[in-house]
PDB file of N, CA and C in Angstrom:
ATOM      1  N   MET O  77     -28.866 104.615  16.451  1.00 59.00           N
ATOM      2  CA  MET O  77     -30.263 104.833  16.225  1.00 59.00           C
ATOM      3  C   MET O  77     -30.461 105.364  14.805  1.00 59.00           C
ATOM      4  N   ARG O  78     -31.399 104.784  14.107  1.00 64.00           N
ATOM      5  CA  ARG O  78     -31.679 105.193  12.740  1.00 64.00           C
ATOM      6  C   ARG O  78     -32.547 106.448  12.727  1.00 64.00           C
ATOM      7  N   ARG O  79     -32.159 107.403  11.929  1.00 67.00           N
ATOM      8  CA  ARG O  79     -32.928 108.653  11.829  1.00 67.00           C
ATOM      9  C   ARG O  79     -33.986 108.519  10.744  1.00 67.00           C
ATOM     10  N   LEU O  80     -35.168 109.018  11.035  1.00 59.00           N
ATOM     11  CA  LEU O  80     -36.258 109.009  10.066  1.00 59.00           C
ATOM     12  C   LEU O  80     -36.096 110.175   9.110  1.00 59.00           C
ATOM     13  N   PRO O  81     -36.509 110.004   7.869  1.00 63.00           N
ATOM     14  CA  PRO O  81     -36.491 111.139   6.949  1.00 63.00           C
ATOM     15  C   PRO O  81     -37.383 112.252   7.496  1.00 63.00           C
ATOM     16  N   LEU O  82     -37.090 113.459   7.152  1.00 62.00           N
ATOM     17  CA  LEU O  82     -37.839 114.607   7.643  1.00 62.00           C
ATOM     18  C   LEU O  82     -39.330 114.474   7.381  1.00 62.00           C
ATOM     19  N   ALA O  83     -39.727 113.923   6.245  1.00 64.00           N
ATOM     20  CA  ALA O  83     -41.143 113.772   5.899  1.00 64.00           C
ATOM     21  C   ALA O  83     -41.863 112.812   6.845  1.00 64.00           C
ATOM     22  N   CYS O  84     -41.148 111.913   7.515  1.00 67.00           N
ATOM     23  CA  CYS O  84     -41.764 110.928   8.404  1.00 67.00           C
ATOM     24  C   CYS O  84     -41.821 111.382   9.857  1.00 67.00           C
ATOM     25  N   ARG O  85     -41.457 112.595  10.123  1.00 66.00           N
ATOM     26  CA  ARG O  85     -41.400 113.059  11.509  1.00 66.00           C
ATOM     27  C   ARG O  85     -42.698 113.749  11.931  1.00 66.00           C
ATOM     28  N   THR O  86     -43.783 113.056  11.756  1.00 66.00           N
ATOM     29  CA  THR O  86     -45.077 113.565  12.191  1.00 66.00           C
ATOM     30  C   THR O  86     -45.128 113.489  13.711  1.00 66.00           C
ATOM     31  N   PRO O  87     -45.521 114.568  14.364  1.00 64.00           N
ATOM     32  CA  PRO O  87     -45.586 114.511  15.832  1.00 64.00           C
ATOM     33  C   PRO O  87     -46.668 113.531  16.287  1.00 64.00           C
ATOM     34  N   VAL O  88     -46.300 112.613  17.144  1.00 66.00           N
ATOM     35  CA  VAL O  88     -47.224 111.627  17.683  1.00 66.00           C
ATOM     36  C   VAL O  88     -47.461 111.969  19.142  1.00 66.00           C
ATOM     37  N   ALA O  89     -48.714 112.103  19.500  1.00 66.00           N
ATOM     38  CA  ALA O  89     -49.047 112.477  20.873  1.00 66.00           C
ATOM     39  C   ALA O  89     -48.808 111.332  21.837  1.00 66.00           C
ATOM     40  N   GLY O  90     -48.752 110.142  21.329  1.00 65.00           N
ATOM     41  CA  GLY O  90     -48.578 108.992  22.204  1.00 65.00           C
ATOM     42  C   GLY O  90     -49.937 108.410  22.569  1.00 65.00           C
ATOM     43  N   SER O  91     -49.930 107.179  22.977  1.00 69.00           N
ATOM     44  CA  SER O  91     -51.167 106.490  23.309  1.00 69.00           C
ATOM     45  C   SER O  91     -51.542 106.754  24.759  1.00 69.00           C
ATOM     46  N   SER O  92     -52.809 106.983  24.985  1.00 73.00           N
ATOM     47  CA  SER O  92     -53.294 107.136  26.357  1.00 73.00           C
ATOM     48  C   SER O  92     -53.867 105.808  26.848  1.00 73.00           C
ATOM     49  N   LEU O  93     -53.658 104.753  26.082  1.00 75.00           N
ATOM     50  CA  LEU O  93     -54.205 103.443  26.398  1.00 75.00           C
ATOM     51  C   LEU O  93     -53.092 102.516  26.888  1.00 75.00           C
ATOM     52  N   SER O  94     -53.200 102.096  28.140  1.00 80.00           N
ATOM     53  CA  SER O  94     -52.202 101.185  28.712  1.00 80.00           C
ATOM     54  C   SER O  94     -52.430  99.772  28.187  1.00 80.00           C
ATOM     55  N   ASP O  95     -51.480  98.884  28.441  1.00 86.00           N
ATOM     56  CA  ASP O  95     -51.637  97.485  28.034  1.00 86.00           C
ATOM     57  C   ASP O  95     -52.849  96.860  28.721  1.00 86.00           C
ATOM     58  N   ALA O  96     -53.032  97.155  30.004  1.00 86.00           N
ATOM     59  CA  ALA O  96     -54.179  96.610  30.740  1.00 86.00           C
ATOM     60  C   ALA O  96     -55.487  97.171  30.185  1.00 86.00           C
ATOM     61  N   GLY O  97     -55.496  98.452  29.877  1.00 80.00           N
ATOM     62  CA  GLY O  97     -56.687  99.071  29.291  1.00 80.00           C
ATOM     63  C   GLY O  97     -57.005  98.499  27.927  1.00 80.00           C
ATOM     64  N   ALA O  98     -55.969  98.246  27.147  1.00 83.00           N
ATOM     65  CA  ALA O  98     -56.167  97.651  25.822  1.00 83.00           C
ATOM     66  C   ALA O  98     -56.720  96.238  25.946  1.00 83.00           C
ATOM     67  N   ALA O  99     -56.235  95.469  26.913  1.00 86.00           N
ATOM     68  CA  ALA O  99     -56.738  94.107  27.122  1.00 86.00           C
ATOM     69  C   ALA O  99     -58.207  94.131  27.540  1.00 86.00           C
ATOM     70  N   GLU O 100     -58.569  95.076  28.391  1.00 84.00           N
ATOM     71  CA  GLU O 100     -59.960  95.214  28.830  1.00 84.00           C
ATOM     72  C   GLU O 100     -60.864  95.587  27.652  1.00 84.00           C
ATOM     73  N   LEU O 101     -60.405  96.532  26.844  1.00 85.00           N
ATOM     74  CA  LEU O 101     -61.183  96.927  25.663  1.00 85.00           C
ATOM     75  C   LEU O 101     -61.289  95.785  24.656  1.00 85.00           C
ATOM     76  N   GLU O 102     -60.226  95.023  24.523  1.00 86.00           N
ATOM     77  CA  GLU O 102     -60.249  93.876  23.614  1.00 86.00           C
ATOM     78  C   GLU O 102     -61.327  92.888  24.046  1.00 86.00           C
ATOM     79  N   ARG O 103     -61.409  92.630  25.332  1.00 86.00           N
ATOM     80  CA  ARG O 103     -62.424  91.709  25.862  1.00 86.00           C
ATOM     81  C   ARG O 103     -63.828  92.254  25.604  1.00 86.00           C
ATOM     82  N   LEU O 104     -64.010  93.549  25.847  1.00 86.00           N
ATOM     83  CA  LEU O 104     -65.307  94.179  25.633  1.00 86.00           C
ATOM     84  C   LEU O 104     -65.700  94.136  24.162  1.00 86.00           C
ATOM     85  N   LEU O 105     -64.771  94.531  23.296  1.00 88.00           N
ATOM     86  CA  LEU O 105     -65.076  94.546  21.864  1.00 88.00           C
ATOM     87  C   LEU O 105     -65.337  93.145  21.319  1.00 88.00           C
ATOM     88  N   SER O 106     -64.596  92.162  21.782  1.00 88.00           N
ATOM     89  CA  SER O 106     -64.821  90.795  21.295  1.00 88.00           C
ATOM     90  C   SER O 106     -66.165  90.265  21.783  1.00 88.00           C
ATOM     91  N   SER O 107     -66.641  90.767  22.936  1.00 88.00           N
ATOM     92  CA  SER O 107     -67.939  90.313  23.433  1.00 88.00           C
ATOM     93  C   SER O 107     -69.094  90.874  22.610  1.00 88.00           C
ATOM     94  N   ILE O 108     -68.903  92.018  21.977  1.00 88.00           N
ATOM     95  CA  ILE O 108     -69.985  92.585  21.171  1.00 88.00           C
ATOM     96  C   ILE O 108     -69.784  92.378  19.672  1.00 88.00           C
ATOM     97  N   ALA O 109     -68.617  91.902  19.264  1.00 90.00           N
ATOM     98  CA  ALA O 109     -68.296  91.751  17.839  1.00 90.00           C
ATOM     99  C   ALA O 109     -68.879  90.454  17.277  1.00 90.00           C
ATOM    100  N   ASP O 110     -70.174  90.362  17.314  1.00 94.00           N
ATOM    101  CA  ASP O 110     -70.902  89.215  16.792  1.00 94.00           C
ATOM    102  C   ASP O 110     -72.213  89.763  16.241  1.00 94.00           C
ATOM    103  N   ARG O 111     -72.643  89.290  15.099  1.00 95.00           N
ATOM    104  CA  ARG O 111     -73.827  89.888  14.472  1.00 95.00           C
ATOM    105  C   ARG O 111     -75.077  89.751  15.332  1.00 95.00           C
ATOM    106  N   HIS O 112     -75.217  88.626  16.040  1.00 95.00           N
ATOM    107  CA  HIS O 112     -76.388  88.461  16.899  1.00 95.00           C
ATOM    108  C   HIS O 112     -76.330  89.414  18.090  1.00 95.00           C
ATOM    109  N   ARG O 113     -75.148  89.569  18.669  1.00 95.00           N
ATOM    110  CA  ARG O 113     -75.000  90.461  19.830  1.00 95.00           C
ATOM    111  C   ARG O 113     -75.167  91.922  19.432  1.00 95.00           C
ATOM    112  N   LEU O 114     -74.712  92.269  18.246  1.00 94.00           N
ATOM    113  CA  LEU O 114     -74.931  93.639  17.761  1.00 94.00           C
ATOM    114  C   LEU O 114     -76.422  93.893  17.555  1.00 94.00           C
ATOM    115  N   ARG O 115     -77.124  92.909  17.044  1.00 95.00           N
ATOM    116  CA  ARG O 115     -78.573  93.069  16.851  1.00 95.00           C
ATOM    117  C   ARG O 115     -79.295  93.113  18.191  1.00 95.00           C
ATOM    118  N   ILE O 116     -78.830  92.349  19.173  1.00 95.00           N
ATOM    119  CA  ILE O 116     -79.421  92.398  20.510  1.00 95.00           C
ATOM    120  C   ILE O 116     -79.279  93.797  21.080  1.00 95.00           C
ATOM    121  N   ARG O 117     -78.082  94.369  20.993  1.00 93.00           N
ATOM    122  CA  ARG O 117     -77.876  95.741  21.490  1.00 93.00           C
ATOM    123  C   ARG O 117     -78.757  96.720  20.741  1.00 93.00           C
ATOM    124  N   ASN O 118     -78.878  96.544  19.442  1.00 94.00           N
ATOM    125  CA  ASN O 118     -79.710  97.434  18.645  1.00 94.00           C
ATOM    126  C   ASN O 118     -81.179  97.349  19.077  1.00 94.00           C
ATOM    127  N   LEU O 119     -81.665  96.150  19.342  1.00 95.00           N
ATOM    128  CA  LEU O 119     -83.040  95.989  19.819  1.00 95.00           C
ATOM    129  C   LEU O 119     -83.234  96.692  21.158  1.00 95.00           C
ATOM    130  N   LEU O 120     -82.245  96.587  22.028  1.00 95.00           N
ATOM    131  CA  LEU O 120     -82.346  97.242  23.335  1.00 95.00           C
ATOM    132  C   LEU O 120     -82.291  98.759  23.209  1.00 95.00           C
ATOM    133  N   VAL O 121     -81.471  99.261  22.314  1.00 93.00           N
ATOM    134  CA  VAL O 121     -81.413 100.709  22.072  1.00 93.00           C
ATOM    135  C   VAL O 121     -82.775 101.188  21.577  1.00 93.00           C
ATOM    136  N   ARG O 122     -83.346 100.450  20.641  1.00 94.00           N
ATOM    137  CA  ARG O 122     -84.637 100.838  20.069  1.00 94.00           C
ATOM    138  C   ARG O 122     -85.778 100.699  21.062  1.00 94.00           C
ATOM    139  N   ALA O 123     -85.584  99.931  22.135  1.00 94.00           N
ATOM    140  CA  ALA O 123     -86.620  99.779  23.160  1.00 94.00           C
ATOM    141  C   ALA O 123     -86.704 101.011  24.054  1.00 94.00           C
ATOM    142  N   ALA O 124     -85.808 101.953  23.872  1.00 90.00           N
ATOM    143  CA  ALA O 124     -85.834 103.247  24.578  1.00 90.00           C
ATOM    144  C   ALA O 124     -85.921 103.106  26.100  1.00 90.00           C
ATOM    145  N   GLY O 125     -85.042 102.280  26.656  1.00 89.00           N
ATOM    146  CA  GLY O 125     -84.957 102.165  28.106  1.00 89.00           C
ATOM    147  C   GLY O 125     -85.829 101.090  28.722  1.00 89.00           C
ATOM    148  N   LYS O 126     -86.668 100.464  27.945  1.00 94.00           N
ATOM    149  CA  LYS O 126     -87.510  99.391  28.466  1.00 94.00           C
ATOM    150  C   LYS O 126     -86.759  98.067  28.391  1.00 94.00           C
ATOM    151  N   SER O 127     -87.093  97.166  29.304  1.00 95.00           N
ATOM    152  CA  SER O 127     -86.488  95.833  29.295  1.00 95.00           C
ATOM    153  C   SER O 127     -87.183  94.957  28.269  1.00 95.00           C
ATOM    154  N   ILE O 128     -86.426  94.002  27.729  1.00 95.00           N
ATOM    155  CA  ILE O 128     -86.958  93.072  26.735  1.00 95.00           C
ATOM    156  C   ILE O 128     -86.828  91.650  27.272  1.00 95.00           C
ATOM    157  N   CYS O 129     -87.901  90.887  27.115  1.00 93.00           N
ATOM    158  CA  CYS O 129     -87.926  89.486  27.554  1.00 93.00           C
ATOM    159  C   CYS O 129     -87.102  88.621  26.604  1.00 93.00           C
ATOM    160  N   VAL O 130     -86.499  87.593  27.153  1.00 91.00           N
ATOM    161  CA  VAL O 130     -85.687  86.678  26.344  1.00 91.00           C
ATOM    162  C   VAL O 130     -86.494  86.093  25.193  1.00 91.00           C
ATOM    163  N   CYS O 131     -87.773  85.851  25.399  1.00 90.00           N
ATOM    164  CA  CYS O 131     -88.592  85.253  24.335  1.00 90.00           C
ATOM    165  C   CYS O 131     -88.735  86.189  23.139  1.00 90.00           C
ATOM    166  N   GLU O 132     -88.672  87.487  23.370  1.00 93.00           N
ATOM    167  CA  GLU O 132     -88.747  88.440  22.263  1.00 93.00           C
ATOM    168  C   GLU O 132     -87.475  88.402  21.407  1.00 93.00           C
ATOM    169  N   PHE O 133     -86.334  88.158  22.037  1.00 93.00           N
ATOM    170  CA  PHE O 133     -85.089  88.042  21.275  1.00 93.00           C
ATOM    171  C   PHE O 133     -85.110  86.805  20.382  1.00 93.00           C
ATOM    172  N   THR O 134     -85.594  85.695  20.923  1.00 92.00           N
ATOM    173  CA  THR O 134     -85.609  84.466  20.136  1.00 92.00           C
ATOM    174  C   THR O 134     -86.487  84.630  18.903  1.00 92.00           C
ATOM    175  N   ALA O 135     -87.626  85.284  19.055  1.00 91.00           N
ATOM    176  CA  ALA O 135     -88.531  85.483  17.915  1.00 91.00           C
ATOM    177  C   ALA O 135     -87.943  86.471  16.911  1.00 91.00           C
ATOM    178  N   GLU O 136     -87.445  87.599  17.401  1.00 92.00           N
ATOM    179  CA  GLU O 136     -86.936  88.648  16.506  1.00 92.00           C
ATOM    180  C   GLU O 136     -85.681  88.204  15.757  1.00 92.00           C
ATOM    181  N   LEU O 137     -84.796  87.486  16.428  1.00 93.00           N
ATOM    182  CA  LEU O 137     -83.531  87.083  15.822  1.00 93.00           C
ATOM    183  C   LEU O 137     -83.595  85.712  15.159  1.00 93.00           C
ATOM    184  N   GLU O 138     -84.742  85.047  15.309  1.00 93.00           N
ATOM    185  CA  GLU O 138     -84.930  83.701  14.765  1.00 93.00           C
ATOM    186  C   GLU O 138     -83.836  82.752  15.260  1.00 93.00           C
ATOM    187  N   LEU O 139     -83.621  82.789  16.582  1.00 93.00           N
ATOM    188  CA  LEU O 139     -82.648  81.924  17.239  1.00 93.00           C
ATOM    189  C   LEU O 139     -83.380  81.002  18.198  1.00 93.00           C
ATOM    190  N   SER O 140     -82.788  79.857  18.469  1.00 93.00           N
ATOM    191  CA  SER O 140     -83.338  78.994  19.508  1.00 93.00           C
ATOM    192  C   SER O 140     -83.155  79.690  20.853  1.00 93.00           C
ATOM    193  N   GLN O 141     -83.940  79.287  21.835  1.00 90.00           N
ATOM    194  CA  GLN O 141     -83.830  79.901  23.164  1.00 90.00           C
ATOM    195  C   GLN O 141     -82.430  79.685  23.726  1.00 90.00           C
ATOM    196  N   GLN O 142     -81.863  78.511  23.505  1.00 93.00           N
ATOM    197  CA  GLN O 142     -80.525  78.208  24.008  1.00 93.00           C
ATOM    198  C   GLN O 142     -79.476  79.110  23.356  1.00 93.00           C
ATOM    199  N   ASN O 143     -79.586  79.320  22.059  1.00 94.00           N
ATOM    200  CA  ASN O 143     -78.626  80.158  21.334  1.00 94.00           C
ATOM    201  C   ASN O 143     -78.768  81.627  21.748  1.00 94.00           C
ATOM    202  N   ALA O 144     -80.000  82.101  21.850  1.00 94.00           N
ATOM    203  CA  ALA O 144     -80.225  83.486  22.291  1.00 94.00           C
ATOM    204  C   ALA O 144     -79.677  83.688  23.704  1.00 94.00           C
ATOM    205  N   SER O 145     -79.925  82.735  24.581  1.00 93.00           N
ATOM    206  CA  SER O 145     -79.433  82.837  25.954  1.00 93.00           C
ATOM    207  C   SER O 145     -77.917  82.882  26.013  1.00 93.00           C
ATOM    208  N   TYR O 146     -77.263  82.124  25.154  1.00 96.00           N
ATOM    209  CA  TYR O 146     -75.799  82.141  25.097  1.00 96.00           C
ATOM    210  C   TYR O 146     -75.292  83.551  24.761  1.00 96.00           C
ATOM    211  N   HIS O 147     -75.851  84.164  23.726  1.00 96.00           N
ATOM    212  CA  HIS O 147     -75.415  85.494  23.314  1.00 96.00           C
ATOM    213  C   HIS O 147     -75.748  86.539  24.384  1.00 96.00           C
ATOM    214  N   LEU O 148     -76.899  86.422  25.000  1.00 96.00           N
ATOM    215  CA  LEU O 148     -77.277  87.353  26.070  1.00 96.00           C
ATOM    216  C   LEU O 148     -76.313  87.220  27.249  1.00 96.00           C
ATOM    217  N   LYS O 149     -75.942  85.997  27.594  1.00 96.00           N
ATOM    218  CA  LYS O 149     -74.999  85.780  28.704  1.00 96.00           C
ATOM    219  C   LYS O 149     -73.645  86.419  28.409  1.00 96.00           C
ATOM    220  N   GLN O 150     -73.182  86.321  27.177  1.00 95.00           N
ATOM    221  CA  GLN O 150     -71.906  86.941  26.812  1.00 95.00           C
ATOM    222  C   GLN O 150     -71.957  88.453  27.053  1.00 95.00           C
ATOM    223  N   LEU O 151     -73.065  89.068  26.699  1.00 94.00           N
ATOM    224  CA  LEU O 151     -73.211  90.518  26.886  1.00 94.00           C
ATOM    225  C   LEU O 151     -73.366  90.884  28.354  1.00 94.00           C
ATOM    226  N   VAL O 152     -74.065  90.051  29.123  1.00 95.00           N
ATOM    227  CA  VAL O 152     -74.202  90.293  30.565  1.00 95.00           C
ATOM    228  C   VAL O 152     -72.837  90.167  31.237  1.00 95.00           C
ATOM    229  N   ASP O 153     -72.095  89.118  30.905  1.00 93.00           N
ATOM    230  CA  ASP O 153     -70.771  88.904  31.507  1.00 93.00           C
ATOM    231  C   ASP O 153     -69.803  90.041  31.176  1.00 93.00           C
ATOM    232  N   ALA O 154     -69.976  90.660  30.012  1.00 90.00           N
ATOM    233  CA  ALA O 154     -69.111  91.783  29.614  1.00 90.00           C
ATOM    234  C   ALA O 154     -69.562  93.098  30.252  1.00 90.00           C
ATOM    235  N   GLY O 155     -70.712  93.085  30.910  1.00 90.00           N
ATOM    236  CA  GLY O 155     -71.206  94.299  31.557  1.00 90.00           C
ATOM    237  C   GLY O 155     -71.895  95.262  30.616  1.00 90.00           C
ATOM    238  N   VAL O 156     -72.274  94.783  29.443  1.00 91.00           N
ATOM    239  CA  VAL O 156     -72.894  95.632  28.431  1.00 91.00           C
ATOM    240  C   VAL O 156     -74.405  95.717  28.621  1.00 91.00           C
ATOM    241  N   ILE O 157     -75.010  94.601  29.070  1.00 94.00           N
ATOM    242  CA  ILE O 157     -76.440  94.591  29.359  1.00 94.00           C
ATOM    243  C   ILE O 157     -76.661  93.990  30.747  1.00 94.00           C
ATOM    244  N   ALA O 158     -77.847  94.229  31.295  1.00 96.00           N
ATOM    245  CA  ALA O 158     -78.194  93.701  32.618  1.00 96.00           C
ATOM    246  C   ALA O 158     -79.365  92.738  32.480  1.00 96.00           C
ATOM    247  N   ARG O 159     -79.407  91.748  33.369  1.00 97.00           N
ATOM    248  CA  ARG O 159     -80.478  90.757  33.376  1.00 97.00           C
ATOM    249  C   ARG O 159     -81.270  90.873  34.663  1.00 97.00           C
ATOM    250  N   GLU O 160     -82.586  90.773  34.543  1.00 96.00           N
ATOM    251  CA  GLU O 160     -83.477  90.796  35.705  1.00 96.00           C
ATOM    252  C   GLU O 160     -84.464  89.639  35.571  1.00 96.00           C
ATOM    253  N   ARG O 161     -84.535  88.817  36.611  1.00 95.00           N
ATOM    254  CA  ARG O 161     -85.486  87.697  36.605  1.00 95.00           C
ATOM    255  C   ARG O 161     -86.855  88.205  37.045  1.00 95.00           C
ATOM    256  N   ARG O 162     -87.874  87.844  36.287  1.00 94.00           N
ATOM    257  CA  ARG O 162     -89.264  88.133  36.635  1.00 94.00           C
ATOM    258  C   ARG O 162     -90.041  86.835  36.475  1.00 94.00           C
ATOM    259  N   GLY O 163     -90.208  86.143  37.585  1.00 94.00           N
ATOM    260  CA  GLY O 163     -90.872  84.843  37.517  1.00 94.00           C
ATOM    261  C   GLY O 163     -90.039  83.863  36.726  1.00 94.00           C
ATOM    262  N   ARG O 164     -90.623  83.289  35.690  1.00 92.00           N
ATOM    263  CA  ARG O 164     -89.934  82.287  34.873  1.00 92.00           C
ATOM    264  C   ARG O 164     -89.062  82.897  33.786  1.00 92.00           C
ATOM    265  N   TYR O 165     -89.192  84.176  33.547  1.00 91.00           N
ATOM    266  CA  TYR O 165     -88.514  84.796  32.415  1.00 91.00           C
ATOM    267  C   TYR O 165     -87.430  85.773  32.858  1.00 91.00           C
ATOM    268  N   SER O 166     -86.463  85.952  31.972  1.00 94.00           N
ATOM    269  CA  SER O 166     -85.413  86.947  32.185  1.00 94.00           C
ATOM    270  C   SER O 166     -85.668  88.113  31.240  1.00 94.00           C
ATOM    271  N   TYR O 167     -85.476  89.314  31.782  1.00 96.00           N
ATOM    272  CA  TYR O 167     -85.621  90.537  31.001  1.00 96.00           C
ATOM    273  C   TYR O 167     -84.272  91.234  30.958  1.00 96.00           C
ATOM    274  N   TYR O 168     -83.977  91.835  29.821  1.00 97.00           N
ATOM    275  CA  TYR O 168     -82.664  92.435  29.603  1.00 97.00           C
ATOM    276  C   TYR O 168     -82.800  93.915  29.281  1.00 97.00           C
ATOM    277  N   SER O 169     -81.802  94.670  29.746  1.00 96.00           N
ATOM    278  CA  SER O 169     -81.764  96.112  29.478  1.00 96.00           C
ATOM    279  C   SER O 169     -80.310  96.537  29.308  1.00 96.00           C
ATOM    280  N   LEU O 170     -80.134  97.714  28.727  1.00 93.00           N
ATOM    281  CA  LEU O 170     -78.789  98.250  28.522  1.00 93.00           C
ATOM    282  C   LEU O 170     -78.191  98.737  29.830  1.00 93.00           C
ATOM    283  N   VAL O 171     -76.897  98.651  29.946  1.00 92.00           N
ATOM    284  CA  VAL O 171     -76.162  99.247  31.060  1.00 92.00           C
ATOM    285  C   VAL O 171     -75.643 100.586  30.555  1.00 92.00           C
ATOM    286  N   GLY O 172     -76.075 101.658  31.178  1.00 87.00           N
ATOM    287  CA  GLY O 172     -75.680 102.994  30.743  1.00 87.00           C
ATOM    288  C   GLY O 172     -74.177 103.205  30.819  1.00 87.00           C
ATOM    289  N   GLY O 173     -73.625 103.769  29.775  1.00 83.00           N
ATOM    290  CA  GLY O 173     -72.204 104.100  29.742  1.00 83.00           C
ATOM    291  C   GLY O 173     -71.262 102.935  29.557  1.00 83.00           C
ATOM    292  N   ALA O 174     -71.800 101.739  29.324  1.00 79.00           N
ATOM    293  CA  ALA O 174     -70.940 100.550  29.221  1.00 79.00           C
ATOM    294  C   ALA O 174     -69.971 100.631  28.051  1.00 79.00           C
ATOM    295  N   LEU O 175     -70.326 101.343  27.011  1.00 78.00           N
ATOM    296  CA  LEU O 175     -69.447 101.435  25.849  1.00 78.00           C
ATOM    297  C   LEU O 175     -68.751 102.788  25.776  1.00 78.00           C
ATOM    298  N   GLY O 176     -68.723 103.508  26.871  1.00 77.00           N
ATOM    299  CA  GLY O 176     -68.059 104.809  26.910  1.00 77.00           C
ATOM    300  C   GLY O 176     -66.585 104.739  26.573  1.00 77.00           C
ATOM    301  N   GLN O 177     -65.922 103.669  26.992  1.00 74.00           N
ATOM    302  CA  GLN O 177     -64.493 103.505  26.686  1.00 74.00           C
ATOM    303  C   GLN O 177     -64.280 103.393  25.183  1.00 74.00           C
ATOM    304  N   VAL O 178     -65.170 102.688  24.513  1.00 77.00           N
ATOM    305  CA  VAL O 178     -65.051 102.519  23.068  1.00 77.00           C
ATOM    306  C   VAL O 178     -65.246 103.869  22.387  1.00 77.00           C
ATOM    307  N   ALA O 179     -66.251 104.615  22.820  1.00 76.00           N
ATOM    308  CA  ALA O 179     -66.511 105.936  22.240  1.00 76.00           C
ATOM    309  C   ALA O 179     -65.304 106.849  22.430  1.00 76.00           C
ATOM    310  N   ALA O 180     -64.719 106.820  23.620  1.00 74.00           N
ATOM    311  CA  ALA O 180     -63.549 107.656  23.889  1.00 74.00           C
ATOM    312  C   ALA O 180     -62.354 107.241  23.039  1.00 74.00           C
ATOM    313  N   LEU O 181     -62.239 105.962  22.771  1.00 72.00           N
ATOM    314  CA  LEU O 181     -61.108 105.460  21.989  1.00 72.00           C
ATOM    315  C   LEU O 181     -61.185 105.898  20.533  1.00 72.00           C
ATOM    316  N   VAL O 182     -62.385 105.937  19.981  1.00 70.00           N
ATOM    317  CA  VAL O 182     -62.520 106.222  18.566  1.00 70.00           C
ATOM    318  C   VAL O 182     -62.872 107.678  18.251  1.00 70.00           C
ATOM    319  N   SER O 183     -63.078 108.495  19.276  1.00 70.00           N
ATOM    320  CA  SER O 183     -63.419 109.895  19.012  1.00 70.00           C
ATOM    321  C   SER O 183     -62.166 110.739  18.872  1.00 70.00           C
ATOM    322  N   VAL O 184     -62.287 111.795  18.118  1.00 68.00           N
ATOM    323  CA  VAL O 184     -61.186 112.734  17.925  1.00 68.00           C
ATOM    324  C   VAL O 184     -61.292 113.780  19.039  1.00 68.00           C
ATOM    325  N   PRO O 185     -60.225 113.988  19.814  1.00 67.00           N
ATOM    326  CA  PRO O 185     -60.274 114.968  20.896  1.00 67.00           C
ATOM    327  C   PRO O 185     -60.668 116.349  20.385  1.00 67.00           C
ATOM    328  N   GLY O 186     -61.631 116.952  21.069  1.00 66.00           N
ATOM    329  CA  GLY O 186     -62.061 118.309  20.709  1.00 66.00           C
ATOM    330  C   GLY O 186     -63.008 118.370  19.543  1.00 66.00           C
ATOM    331  N   ALA O 187     -63.329 117.222  18.932  1.00 63.00           N
ATOM    332  CA  ALA O 187     -64.252 117.221  17.788  1.00 63.00           C
ATOM    333  C   ALA O 187     -65.671 117.427  18.283  1.00 63.00           C
ATOM    334  N   ARG O 188     -66.431 118.159  17.497  1.00 65.00           N
ATOM    335  CA  ARG O 188     -67.832 118.397  17.837  1.00 65.00           C
ATOM    336  C   ARG O 188     -68.674 117.303  17.206  1.00 65.00           C
ATOM    337  N   VAL O 189     -69.635 116.820  17.967  1.00 57.00           N
ATOM    338  CA  VAL O 189     -70.527 115.773  17.483  1.00 57.00           C
ATOM    339  C   VAL O 189     -71.702 116.446  16.791  1.00 57.00           C
ATOM    340  N   ALA O 190     -72.005 115.996  15.585  1.00 57.00           N
ATOM    341  CA  ALA O 190     -73.142 116.560  14.845  1.00 57.00           C
ATOM    342  C   ALA O 190     -74.434 116.111  15.485  1.00 57.00           C
ATOM    343  N   ALA O 191     -75.387 117.018  15.581  1.00 52.00           N
ATOM    344  CA  ALA O 191     -76.678 116.692  16.187  1.00 52.00           C
ATOM    345  C   ALA O 191     -77.598 116.028  15.209  1.00 52.00           C
TER     346      ALA O 191
END
């Protein structure tokens, strides 16, 4: 076994993320890692808990209805947003805590969050 120089012996706490957990997070992150999907989430955050109709996304994002629906479906399938049918239209809202795993992954343990 090769010994590391003394300067390289930084104590590593080890990963708390299993292979299965990493695969799940990878799927979640890839589902939101798109500029249109990030803007969709941002619109929903700014709606302060209210649902948004699919037609509002198409107008705001300047996307065709088919393209907007594709991106919305990706987020619904990932469990990041929820869809509710109201007559002919679908309304979308955030799923609370859906990105909690991401927040836990990137936060420093014991760090205080600035208000």
